[in-house]
XYZ file of C-alpha atoms in Angstrom:
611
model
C 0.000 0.000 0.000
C 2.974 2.426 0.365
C 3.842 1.607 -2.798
C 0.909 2.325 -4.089
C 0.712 5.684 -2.264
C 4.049 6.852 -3.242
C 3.264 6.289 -6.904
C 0.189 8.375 -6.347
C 2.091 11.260 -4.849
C 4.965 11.360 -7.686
C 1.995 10.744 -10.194
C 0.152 13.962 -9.231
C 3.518 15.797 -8.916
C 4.430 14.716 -12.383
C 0.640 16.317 -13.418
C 1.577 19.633 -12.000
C 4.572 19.909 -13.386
C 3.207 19.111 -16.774
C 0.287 22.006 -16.304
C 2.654 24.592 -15.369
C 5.050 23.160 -18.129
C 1.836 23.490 -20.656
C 1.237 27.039 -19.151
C 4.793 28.321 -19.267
C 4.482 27.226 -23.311
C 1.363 28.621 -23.888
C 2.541 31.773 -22.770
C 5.936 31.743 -24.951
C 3.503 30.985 -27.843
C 1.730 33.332 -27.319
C 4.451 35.615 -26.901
C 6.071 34.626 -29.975
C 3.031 35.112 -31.937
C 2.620 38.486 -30.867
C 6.194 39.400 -31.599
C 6.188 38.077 -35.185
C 2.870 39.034 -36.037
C 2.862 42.390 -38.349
C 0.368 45.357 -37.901
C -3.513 44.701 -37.560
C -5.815 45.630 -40.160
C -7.506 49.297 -38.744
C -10.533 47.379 -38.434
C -9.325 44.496 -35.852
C -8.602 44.484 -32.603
C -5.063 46.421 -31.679
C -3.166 46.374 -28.080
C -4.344 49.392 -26.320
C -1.200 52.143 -25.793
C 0.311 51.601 -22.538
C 0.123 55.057 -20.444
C 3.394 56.644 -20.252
C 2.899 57.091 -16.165
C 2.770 54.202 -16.278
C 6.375 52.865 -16.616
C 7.838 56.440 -14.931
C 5.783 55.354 -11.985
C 6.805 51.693 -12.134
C 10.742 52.787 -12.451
C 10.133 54.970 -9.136
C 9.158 52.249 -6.805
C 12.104 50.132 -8.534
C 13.896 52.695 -7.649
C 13.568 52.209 -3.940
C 14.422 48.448 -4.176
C 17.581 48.544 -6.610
C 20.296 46.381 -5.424
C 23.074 47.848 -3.774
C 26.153 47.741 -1.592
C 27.491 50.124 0.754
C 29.661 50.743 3.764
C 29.152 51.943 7.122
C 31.343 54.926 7.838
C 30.278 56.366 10.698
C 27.798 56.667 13.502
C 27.009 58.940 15.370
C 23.891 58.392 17.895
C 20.989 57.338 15.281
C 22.625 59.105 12.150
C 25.259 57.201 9.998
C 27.285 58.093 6.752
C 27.539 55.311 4.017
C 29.349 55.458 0.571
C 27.586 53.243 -1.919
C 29.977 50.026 -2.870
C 30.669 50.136 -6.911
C 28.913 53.579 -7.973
C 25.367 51.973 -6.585
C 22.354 54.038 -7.177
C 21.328 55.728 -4.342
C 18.066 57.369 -3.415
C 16.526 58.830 -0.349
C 13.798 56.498 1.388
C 15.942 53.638 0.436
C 15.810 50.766 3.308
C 19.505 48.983 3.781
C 19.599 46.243 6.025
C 23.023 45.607 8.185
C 25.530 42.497 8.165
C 28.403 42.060 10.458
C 31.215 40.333 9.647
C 30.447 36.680 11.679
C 32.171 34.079 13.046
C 35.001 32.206 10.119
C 33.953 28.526 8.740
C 36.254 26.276 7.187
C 36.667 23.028 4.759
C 35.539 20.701 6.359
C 38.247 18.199 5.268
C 41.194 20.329 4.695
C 40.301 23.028 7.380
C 41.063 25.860 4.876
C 39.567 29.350 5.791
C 36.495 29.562 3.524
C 34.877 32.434 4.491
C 33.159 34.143 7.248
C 29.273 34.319 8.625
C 27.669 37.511 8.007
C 24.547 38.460 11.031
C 21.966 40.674 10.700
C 22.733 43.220 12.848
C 19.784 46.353 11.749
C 18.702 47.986 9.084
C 19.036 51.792 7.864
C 17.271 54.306 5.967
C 18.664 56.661 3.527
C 17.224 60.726 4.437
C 19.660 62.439 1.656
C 19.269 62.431 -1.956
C 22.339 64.596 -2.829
C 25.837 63.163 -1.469
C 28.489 64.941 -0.820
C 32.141 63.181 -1.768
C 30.029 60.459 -2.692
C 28.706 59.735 0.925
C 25.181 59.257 1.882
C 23.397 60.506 4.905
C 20.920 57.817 6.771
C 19.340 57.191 9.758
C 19.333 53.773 12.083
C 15.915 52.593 11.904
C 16.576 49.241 14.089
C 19.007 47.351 15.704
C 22.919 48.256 16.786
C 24.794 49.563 13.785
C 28.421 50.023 13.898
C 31.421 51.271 11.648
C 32.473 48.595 9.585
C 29.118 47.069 9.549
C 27.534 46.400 5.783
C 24.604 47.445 4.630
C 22.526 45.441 1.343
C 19.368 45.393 -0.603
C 19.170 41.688 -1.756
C 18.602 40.780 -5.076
C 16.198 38.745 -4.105
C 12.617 38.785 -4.879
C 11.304 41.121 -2.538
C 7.631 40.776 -0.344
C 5.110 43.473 -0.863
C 1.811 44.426 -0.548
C -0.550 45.710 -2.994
C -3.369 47.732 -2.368
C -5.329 49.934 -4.674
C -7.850 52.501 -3.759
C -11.872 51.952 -4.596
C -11.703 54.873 -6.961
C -9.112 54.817 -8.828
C -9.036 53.796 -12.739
C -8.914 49.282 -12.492
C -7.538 49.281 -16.024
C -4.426 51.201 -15.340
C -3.819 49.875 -12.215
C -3.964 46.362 -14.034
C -1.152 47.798 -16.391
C 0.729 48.955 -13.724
C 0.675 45.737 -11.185
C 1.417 43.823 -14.619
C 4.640 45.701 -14.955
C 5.868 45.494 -11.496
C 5.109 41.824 -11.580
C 6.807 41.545 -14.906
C 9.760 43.139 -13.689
C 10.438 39.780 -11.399
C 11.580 42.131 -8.746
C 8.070 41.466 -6.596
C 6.971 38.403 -4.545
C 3.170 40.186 -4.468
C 0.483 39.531 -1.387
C -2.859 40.828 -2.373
C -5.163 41.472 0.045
C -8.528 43.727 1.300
C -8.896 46.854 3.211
C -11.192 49.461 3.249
C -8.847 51.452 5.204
C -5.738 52.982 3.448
C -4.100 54.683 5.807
C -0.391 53.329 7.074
C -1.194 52.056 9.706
C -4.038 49.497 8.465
C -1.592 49.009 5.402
C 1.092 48.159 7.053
C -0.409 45.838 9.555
C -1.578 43.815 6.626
C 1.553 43.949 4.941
C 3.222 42.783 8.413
C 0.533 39.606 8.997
C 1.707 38.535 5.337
C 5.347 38.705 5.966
C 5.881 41.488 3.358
C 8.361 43.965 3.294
C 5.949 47.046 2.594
C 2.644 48.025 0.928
C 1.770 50.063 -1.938
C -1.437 52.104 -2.260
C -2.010 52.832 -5.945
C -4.520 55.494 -6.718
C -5.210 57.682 -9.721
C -6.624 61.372 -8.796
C -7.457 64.344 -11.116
C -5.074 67.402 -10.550
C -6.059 70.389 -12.452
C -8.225 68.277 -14.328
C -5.560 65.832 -15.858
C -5.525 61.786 -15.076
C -2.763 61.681 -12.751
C -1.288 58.315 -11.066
C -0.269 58.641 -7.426
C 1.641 55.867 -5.418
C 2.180 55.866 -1.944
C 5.148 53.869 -0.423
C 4.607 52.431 3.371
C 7.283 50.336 5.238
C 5.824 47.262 6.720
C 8.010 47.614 10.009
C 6.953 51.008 11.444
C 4.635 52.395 8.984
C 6.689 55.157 8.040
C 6.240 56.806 4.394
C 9.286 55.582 2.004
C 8.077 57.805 -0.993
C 4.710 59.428 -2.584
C 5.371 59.159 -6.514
C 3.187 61.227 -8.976
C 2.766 61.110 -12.281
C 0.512 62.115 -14.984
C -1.072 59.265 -16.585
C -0.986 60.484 -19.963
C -2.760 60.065 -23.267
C -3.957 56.210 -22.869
C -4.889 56.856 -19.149
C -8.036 55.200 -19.691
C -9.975 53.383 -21.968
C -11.167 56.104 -24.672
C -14.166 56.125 -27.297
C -12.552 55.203 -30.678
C -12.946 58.435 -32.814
C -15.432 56.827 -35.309
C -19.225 56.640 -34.593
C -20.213 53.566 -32.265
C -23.342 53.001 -33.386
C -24.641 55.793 -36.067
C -24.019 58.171 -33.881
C -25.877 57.577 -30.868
C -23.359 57.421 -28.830
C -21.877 60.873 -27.569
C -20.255 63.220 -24.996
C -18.909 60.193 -23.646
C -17.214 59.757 -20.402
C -14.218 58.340 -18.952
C -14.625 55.081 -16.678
C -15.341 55.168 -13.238
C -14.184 52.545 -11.001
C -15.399 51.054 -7.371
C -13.814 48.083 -5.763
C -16.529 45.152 -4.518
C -15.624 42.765 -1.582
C -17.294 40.334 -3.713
C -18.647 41.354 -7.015
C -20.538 38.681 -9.101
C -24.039 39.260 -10.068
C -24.566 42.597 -10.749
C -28.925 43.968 -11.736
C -30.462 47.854 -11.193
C -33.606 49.005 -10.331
C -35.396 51.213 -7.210
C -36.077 48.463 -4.687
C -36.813 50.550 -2.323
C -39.649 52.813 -3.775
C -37.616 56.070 -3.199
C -37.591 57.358 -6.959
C -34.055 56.117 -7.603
C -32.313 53.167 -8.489
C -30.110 51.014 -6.326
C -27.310 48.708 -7.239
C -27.862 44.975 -6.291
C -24.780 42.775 -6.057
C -24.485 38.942 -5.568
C -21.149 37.369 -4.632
C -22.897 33.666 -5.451
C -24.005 33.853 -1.615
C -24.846 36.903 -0.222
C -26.254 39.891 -1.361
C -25.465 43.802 -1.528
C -27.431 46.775 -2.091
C -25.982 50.333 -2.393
C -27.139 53.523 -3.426
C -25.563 55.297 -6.222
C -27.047 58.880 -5.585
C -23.814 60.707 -5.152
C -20.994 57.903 -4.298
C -21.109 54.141 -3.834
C -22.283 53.625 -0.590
C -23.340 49.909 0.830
C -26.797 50.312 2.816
C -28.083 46.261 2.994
C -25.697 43.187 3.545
C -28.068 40.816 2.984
C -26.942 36.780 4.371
C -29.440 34.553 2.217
C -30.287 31.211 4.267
C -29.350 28.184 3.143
C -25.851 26.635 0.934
C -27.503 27.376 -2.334
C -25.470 29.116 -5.242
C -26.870 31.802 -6.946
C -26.976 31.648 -10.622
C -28.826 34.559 -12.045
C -29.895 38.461 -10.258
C -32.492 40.479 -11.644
C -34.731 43.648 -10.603
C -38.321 44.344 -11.712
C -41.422 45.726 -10.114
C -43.820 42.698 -11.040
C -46.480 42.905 -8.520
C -46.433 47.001 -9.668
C -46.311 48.051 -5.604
C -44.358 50.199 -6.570
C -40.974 48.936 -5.213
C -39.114 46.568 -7.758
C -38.739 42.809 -6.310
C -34.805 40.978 -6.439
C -35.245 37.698 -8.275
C -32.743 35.458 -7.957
C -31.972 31.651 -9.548
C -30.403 29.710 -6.739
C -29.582 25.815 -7.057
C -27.932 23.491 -4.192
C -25.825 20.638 -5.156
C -24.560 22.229 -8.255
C -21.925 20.049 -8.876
C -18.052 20.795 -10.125
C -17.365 23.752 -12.233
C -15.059 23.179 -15.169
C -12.579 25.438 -13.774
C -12.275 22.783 -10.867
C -12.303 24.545 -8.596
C -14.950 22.947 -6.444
C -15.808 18.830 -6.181
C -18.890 17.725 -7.776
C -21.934 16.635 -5.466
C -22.675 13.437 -5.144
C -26.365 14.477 -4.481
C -28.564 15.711 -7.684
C -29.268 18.873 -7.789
C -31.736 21.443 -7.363
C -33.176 24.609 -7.961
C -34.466 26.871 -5.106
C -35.391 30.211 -6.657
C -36.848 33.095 -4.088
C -37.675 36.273 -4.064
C -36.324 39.626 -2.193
C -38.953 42.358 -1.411
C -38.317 45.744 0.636
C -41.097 46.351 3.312
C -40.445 49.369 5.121
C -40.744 48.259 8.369
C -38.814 45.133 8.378
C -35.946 45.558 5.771
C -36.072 42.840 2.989
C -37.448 39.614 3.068
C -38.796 36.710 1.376
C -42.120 37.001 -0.330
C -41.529 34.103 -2.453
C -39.091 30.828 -1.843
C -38.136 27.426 -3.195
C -39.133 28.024 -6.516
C -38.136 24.943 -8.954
C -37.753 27.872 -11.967
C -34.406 29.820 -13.172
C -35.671 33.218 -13.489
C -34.723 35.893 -15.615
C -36.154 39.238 -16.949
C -36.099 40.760 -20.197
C -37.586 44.099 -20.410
C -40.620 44.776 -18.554
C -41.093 40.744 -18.593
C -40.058 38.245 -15.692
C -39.463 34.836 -17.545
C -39.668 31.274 -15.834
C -38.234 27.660 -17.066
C -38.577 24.851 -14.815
C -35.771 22.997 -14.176
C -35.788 19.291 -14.869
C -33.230 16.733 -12.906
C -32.772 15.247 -16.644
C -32.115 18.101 -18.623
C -31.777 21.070 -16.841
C -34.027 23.437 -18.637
C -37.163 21.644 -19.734
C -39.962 22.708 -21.298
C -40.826 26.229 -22.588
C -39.557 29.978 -21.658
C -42.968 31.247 -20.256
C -43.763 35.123 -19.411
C -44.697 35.167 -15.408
C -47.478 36.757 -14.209
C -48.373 37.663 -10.022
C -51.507 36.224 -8.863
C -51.876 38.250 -6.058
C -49.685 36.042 -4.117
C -47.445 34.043 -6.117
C -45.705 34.051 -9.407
C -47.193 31.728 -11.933
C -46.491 31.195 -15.664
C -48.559 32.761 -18.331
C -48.276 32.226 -22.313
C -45.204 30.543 -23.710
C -42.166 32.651 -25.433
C -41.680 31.485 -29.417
C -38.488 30.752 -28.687
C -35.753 28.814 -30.910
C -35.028 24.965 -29.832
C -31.847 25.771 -29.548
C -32.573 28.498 -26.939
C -33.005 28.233 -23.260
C -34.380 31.780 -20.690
C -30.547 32.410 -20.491
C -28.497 34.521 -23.009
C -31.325 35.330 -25.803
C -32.521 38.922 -26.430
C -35.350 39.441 -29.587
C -34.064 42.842 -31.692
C -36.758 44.699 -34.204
C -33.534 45.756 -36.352
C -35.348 48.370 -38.431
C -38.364 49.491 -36.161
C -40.601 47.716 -38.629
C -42.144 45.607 -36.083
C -40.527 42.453 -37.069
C -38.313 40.777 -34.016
C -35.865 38.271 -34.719
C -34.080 36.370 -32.025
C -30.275 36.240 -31.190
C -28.795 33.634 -28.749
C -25.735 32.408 -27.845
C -25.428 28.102 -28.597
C -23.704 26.144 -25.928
C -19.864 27.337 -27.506
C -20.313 31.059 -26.794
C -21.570 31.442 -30.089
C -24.025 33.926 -31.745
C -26.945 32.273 -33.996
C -29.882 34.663 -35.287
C -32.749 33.100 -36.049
C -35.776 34.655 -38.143
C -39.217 34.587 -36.854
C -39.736 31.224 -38.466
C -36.850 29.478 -36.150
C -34.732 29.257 -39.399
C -30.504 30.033 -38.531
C -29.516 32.977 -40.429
C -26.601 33.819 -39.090
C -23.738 32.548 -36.838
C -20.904 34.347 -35.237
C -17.274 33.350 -36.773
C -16.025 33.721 -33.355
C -17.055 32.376 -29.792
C -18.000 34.960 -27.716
C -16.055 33.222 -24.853
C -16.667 30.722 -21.753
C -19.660 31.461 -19.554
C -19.607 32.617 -16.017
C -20.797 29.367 -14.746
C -20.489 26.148 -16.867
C -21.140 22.765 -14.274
C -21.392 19.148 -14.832
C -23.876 18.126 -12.585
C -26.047 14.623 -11.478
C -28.779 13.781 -12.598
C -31.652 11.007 -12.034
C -31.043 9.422 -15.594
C -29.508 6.505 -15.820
C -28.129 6.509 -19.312
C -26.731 9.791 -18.731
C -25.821 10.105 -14.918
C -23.959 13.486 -15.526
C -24.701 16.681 -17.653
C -22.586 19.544 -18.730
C -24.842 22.717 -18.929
C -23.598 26.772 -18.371
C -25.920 29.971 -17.519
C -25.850 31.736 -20.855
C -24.565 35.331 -20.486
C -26.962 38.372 -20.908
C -27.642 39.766 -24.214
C -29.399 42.993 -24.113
C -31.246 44.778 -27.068
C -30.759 49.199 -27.136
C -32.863 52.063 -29.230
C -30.446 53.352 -31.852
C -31.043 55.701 -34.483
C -31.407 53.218 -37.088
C -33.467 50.828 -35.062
C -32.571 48.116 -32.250
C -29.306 46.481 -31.926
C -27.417 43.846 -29.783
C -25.226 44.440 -27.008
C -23.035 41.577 -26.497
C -19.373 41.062 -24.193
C -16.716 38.755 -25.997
C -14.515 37.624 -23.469
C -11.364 36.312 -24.053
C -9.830 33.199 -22.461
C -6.341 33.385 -20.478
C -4.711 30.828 -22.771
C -7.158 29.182 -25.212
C -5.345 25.861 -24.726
C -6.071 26.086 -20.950
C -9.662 27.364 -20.994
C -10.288 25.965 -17.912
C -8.532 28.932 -16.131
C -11.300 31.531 -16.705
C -10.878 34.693 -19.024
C -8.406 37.680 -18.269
C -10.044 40.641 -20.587
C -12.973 41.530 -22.572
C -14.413 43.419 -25.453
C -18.086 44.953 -25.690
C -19.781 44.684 -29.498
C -22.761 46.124 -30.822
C -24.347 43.988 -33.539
C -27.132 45.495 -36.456
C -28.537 43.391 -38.865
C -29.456 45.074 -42.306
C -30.982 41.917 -43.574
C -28.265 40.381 -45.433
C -25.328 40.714 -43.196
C -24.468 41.295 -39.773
C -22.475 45.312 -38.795
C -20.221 44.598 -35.326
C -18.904 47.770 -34.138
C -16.565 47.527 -31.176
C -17.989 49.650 -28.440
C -14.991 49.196 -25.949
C -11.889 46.972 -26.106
C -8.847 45.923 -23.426
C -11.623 45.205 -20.344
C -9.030 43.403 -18.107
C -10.165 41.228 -15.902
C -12.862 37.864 -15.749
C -15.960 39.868 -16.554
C -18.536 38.236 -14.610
C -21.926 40.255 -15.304
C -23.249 43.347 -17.039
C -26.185 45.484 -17.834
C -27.003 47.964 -19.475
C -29.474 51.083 -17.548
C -30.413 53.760 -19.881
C -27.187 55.902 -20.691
C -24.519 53.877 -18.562
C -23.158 50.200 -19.481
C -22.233 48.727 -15.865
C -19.809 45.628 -15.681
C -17.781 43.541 -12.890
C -15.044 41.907 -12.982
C -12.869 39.692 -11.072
C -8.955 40.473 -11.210
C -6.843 39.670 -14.264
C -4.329 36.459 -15.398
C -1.690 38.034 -13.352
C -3.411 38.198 -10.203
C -4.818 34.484 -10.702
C -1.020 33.581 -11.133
C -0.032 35.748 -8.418
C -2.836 33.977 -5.565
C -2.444 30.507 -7.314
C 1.663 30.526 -6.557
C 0.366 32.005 -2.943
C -2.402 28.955 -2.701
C -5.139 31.652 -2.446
C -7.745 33.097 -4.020
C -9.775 36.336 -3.854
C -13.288 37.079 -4.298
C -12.928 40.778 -4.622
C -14.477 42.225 -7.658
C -14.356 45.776 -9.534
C -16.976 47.472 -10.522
C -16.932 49.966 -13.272
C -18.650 51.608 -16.135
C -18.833 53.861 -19.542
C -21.239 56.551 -19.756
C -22.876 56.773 -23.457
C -24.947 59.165 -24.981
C -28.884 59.237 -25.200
C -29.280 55.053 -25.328
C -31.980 53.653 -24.090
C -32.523 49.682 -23.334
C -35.129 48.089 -25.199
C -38.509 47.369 -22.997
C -40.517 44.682 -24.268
């Protein structure tokens, strides 16, 4: 049985080693493709410009952490003099720590001298940027320090926390954590606070072991994008260095000069960004009857609500009962009381996701639905529970499928209706076979009052159908994996297991030239590892004239897993969960996070199609 075991253990060793091995090849691919690729066509996809505060600001905090040599001079109560060993760049807020020459160790057989021990002794800080005769002022920050002594930034990798505030623009401070981590100088811990002052900082950086914390923000000064990085030593949270710099020209993610969709879309807005402790359901609507919309959140388990009057603020943490997952969040005033109801698909025993990163049940599984209501006196409850339908609205319409242990969805997409004290099904939605109540919107291209319908197939890809159920179109390209995609028991016997995925939202606008898609193609880390989630996205608008389809790219270069969007009148809303290099960075840590961002683009005068 040892045996046995031991084979195991070198057997799954030898299966890690060949992931990271496929990984690590992917990536040089991928690499190599890029480099011997020529230029794009101006009509595909091109790398978005890299912000040129970016790399100033990511040469600053290398800056601090350069390594270098240099000798103790002189000491003289908590001050000290050093001169930098082989011209070393020096800067003030630079952290030295101090050997002493140890105890001498010899050959073990021959007993020649090898060498000597060197012991950390203290550490000192550099509080002069000029020199004078090439000496350095500093100051003993810990420990005894003596003439003689040596003091050393490693080479090593070095620990440090990164923290970035609420506010400040997610895709440049994706760039920017991308090119300190590519630098290989930074052993990064990740981690939470809603508190960025140094001292909360630098605790956190302490209970991880790192070094010090960063707090990466980007402000407006005198109305320019500026990025603004805050240095904080772990030890006695003490400011190293504040670096500023103006983001410049590709500070965020701009409109593309053309029209995006015959020219509805103007005065447009840069993104806004807030930071979610768990972001992954995201649906709008005033829940609470006061004349203006809230923002619901799901993290799969819980539930948010916050108002977006002025700022995001959180008003309702909401723990739902039970060890469901939720699937699917929507917001629509149904019973017409005038406060909108939170619908929301739960299932228990959902089984394994293809990312793996849960087991599957071994008990089938089910679907739970309920329903959230406000009441003014008691805060929000139940009205409605343990309902065997996924749920979804489209327009003014709440939908219903019933879920079947055999096949997941079975039966037909009906339009609900309230009773008076229930939700019940009412006439059946014409609805392709291929379709299911997830990731379908119907589009009257031309205002004409003939709706055709556009779904996604089980690949990620786009089919139209005409109002006869006839395909008339598919996408050339996947649109990418789904948010969830589980294999899951069932009751059948000749198929025991089923692989099924909620269907991403599709969501039909007003344009000048008639109605037209909204659609999010996300992109896959690696495509030969999909199983790893997706680290960017693109948002498409798709028209059809009747013989062909016109995509427009709305927005490209969306890093991060986009999770959920919607669209609410002028303002396209997304989350998404951190990028490939902040997967890599938790996976080598054996961690992960479920911190989401939030952010959004501000259009001009669109308005989402009510059916």
């Amino acid at each position: 049985m040892e045996v046995f075991a031991e084979l195991r253990h070198r057997l799954k060793l030898y299966l890690i080693f060949a992931a990271v091995a496929l990984m690590l090849a992917a990536g040089c691919s991928l690499k190599e493709a890029v480099k011997d690729s020529g230029p794009l066509p101006a009509d595909e996809k091109t790398q978005a410009p890299v912000p040129d505060g970016v790399y100033k600001a990511r040469d600053a905090v290398l800056g601090y952490f350069i390594p270098a040599s240099a000798d103790i001079l002189s000491v003289e109560g908590r001050n000290v003099k050093v001169r930098p060993v082989d011209e070393a760049n020096i800067k003030k807020g630079m952290r030295f720590s101090v050997f002493r020459k140890g105890a001498p160790f010899y050959h073990p057989v021959t007993n020649e001298l090898i060498g000597s021990t060197e012991d950390t002794v203290g550490g000192i800080e550099i509080t002069g940027e000029d020199a004078v005769d090439g000496v350095y002022p500093g100051m003993i920050i810990r420990g005894d320090v003596r003439e003689g002594d040596k003091a050393r930034i490693s080479s090593s990798r070095i620990k440090i926390a990164f923290f970035q505030d609420r506010k400040a623009d997610w895709s440049v401070s994706e760039v920017f954590y991308g090119s300190l981590k590519d630098s290989g100088r930074f052993e990064f811990v990740e981690t939470y606070t809603a508190d960025y002052s140094a001292d909360a900082v630098s605790k956190l950086a302490r209970e991880h072991g790192a070094e010090a914390s960063l707090v990466f923000s980007t402000p407006d000064k005198d109305g320019k994008s500026t990025i603004n990085v805050k240095l904080y030593w772990a030890g006695d949270s003490a400011m190293g260095g504040e670096i500023t710099e103006e983001t410049g020209s590709a500070g965020t993610i701009p409109a593309r000069d053309e029209e995006f969709i015959s020219g509805v879309f103007k005065d447009t807005k840069p993104w806004r960004t807030y930071g979610l402790p768990g972001g992954l359901l995201v649906a709008m609507g005033d829940v609470d009857g006061n004349g203006t919309d809230e923002f619901v959140v799901s993290d799969g388990r819980d539930i948010r609500i916050y108002s977006v009057k002025e700022d995001f603020k959180e008003l309702w943490n909401i723990k739902t009962e039970g060890g469901g997952n939720h699937l699917s969040l929507d917001i629509l005033d149904v019973n017409n009381n005038g406060r909108a109801e939170i619908f929301v698909t739960s299932a228990d025993n959902i089984g394994a996701m293809y990312s793996g990163e849960s087991e599957s049940s071994h008990d089938v599984m089910s679907v739970n639905s309920f329903v959230l209501e406000y009441d003014p006196a008691k805060g929000y409850r139940r009205i409605a529970e343990n309902i065997p339908y996924f749920l979804r609205t489209v327009g003014n319409s709440l939908l219903m499928q019933r879920y079947s242990s055999g096949r997941i969805f079975s039966g037909p997409v009906y339009r609900a209706k309230w009773t008076g004290s229930q939700y019940g099904t009412d006439a059946p939605l014409a609805l392709p076979e291929a379709a299911n109540i997830y990731g379908f919107a119907f589009a009257d291209w031309k205002n004409d009052g003939r709706s055709s319908v556009m779904t996604y197939d089980y690949s990620g890809y786009l089919c139209l159908y005409d109002d006869s159920g006839s395909l008339i179109w598919k996408s050339e390209e996947s649109y990418g994996p789904f948010t969830f995609s589980f294999e899951s028991r069932t009751r059948s016997l000749a198929n025991p297991t089923t692989k099924w995925s909620v269907r991403g939202r599709l969501m039909a606008v007003k344009t000048g030239r008639g109605q037209e898609i909204i659609a999010v193609r996300k992109e896959p880390v690696l495509s030969m590892l999909p199983a790893l989630g997706t680290n960017k996205a693109e948002v498409y608008s798709l028209w059809w004239d009747g013989n062909a389809m016109d995509r427009k790219l709305i927005m490209n270069e969306i890093y991060g897993s986009v999770t959920d969007y919607l669209v609410n009148g002028r303002e396209l809303f997304l989350v998404a969960r951190a990028g490939l290099s902040t997967f890599l960075g938790r996976l080598a840590q054996g961690e992960f996070s479920g911190s989401s961002i939030l952010f959004y683009y501000k259009f001009g005068p669109l308005e989402t199609e009510n059916k």
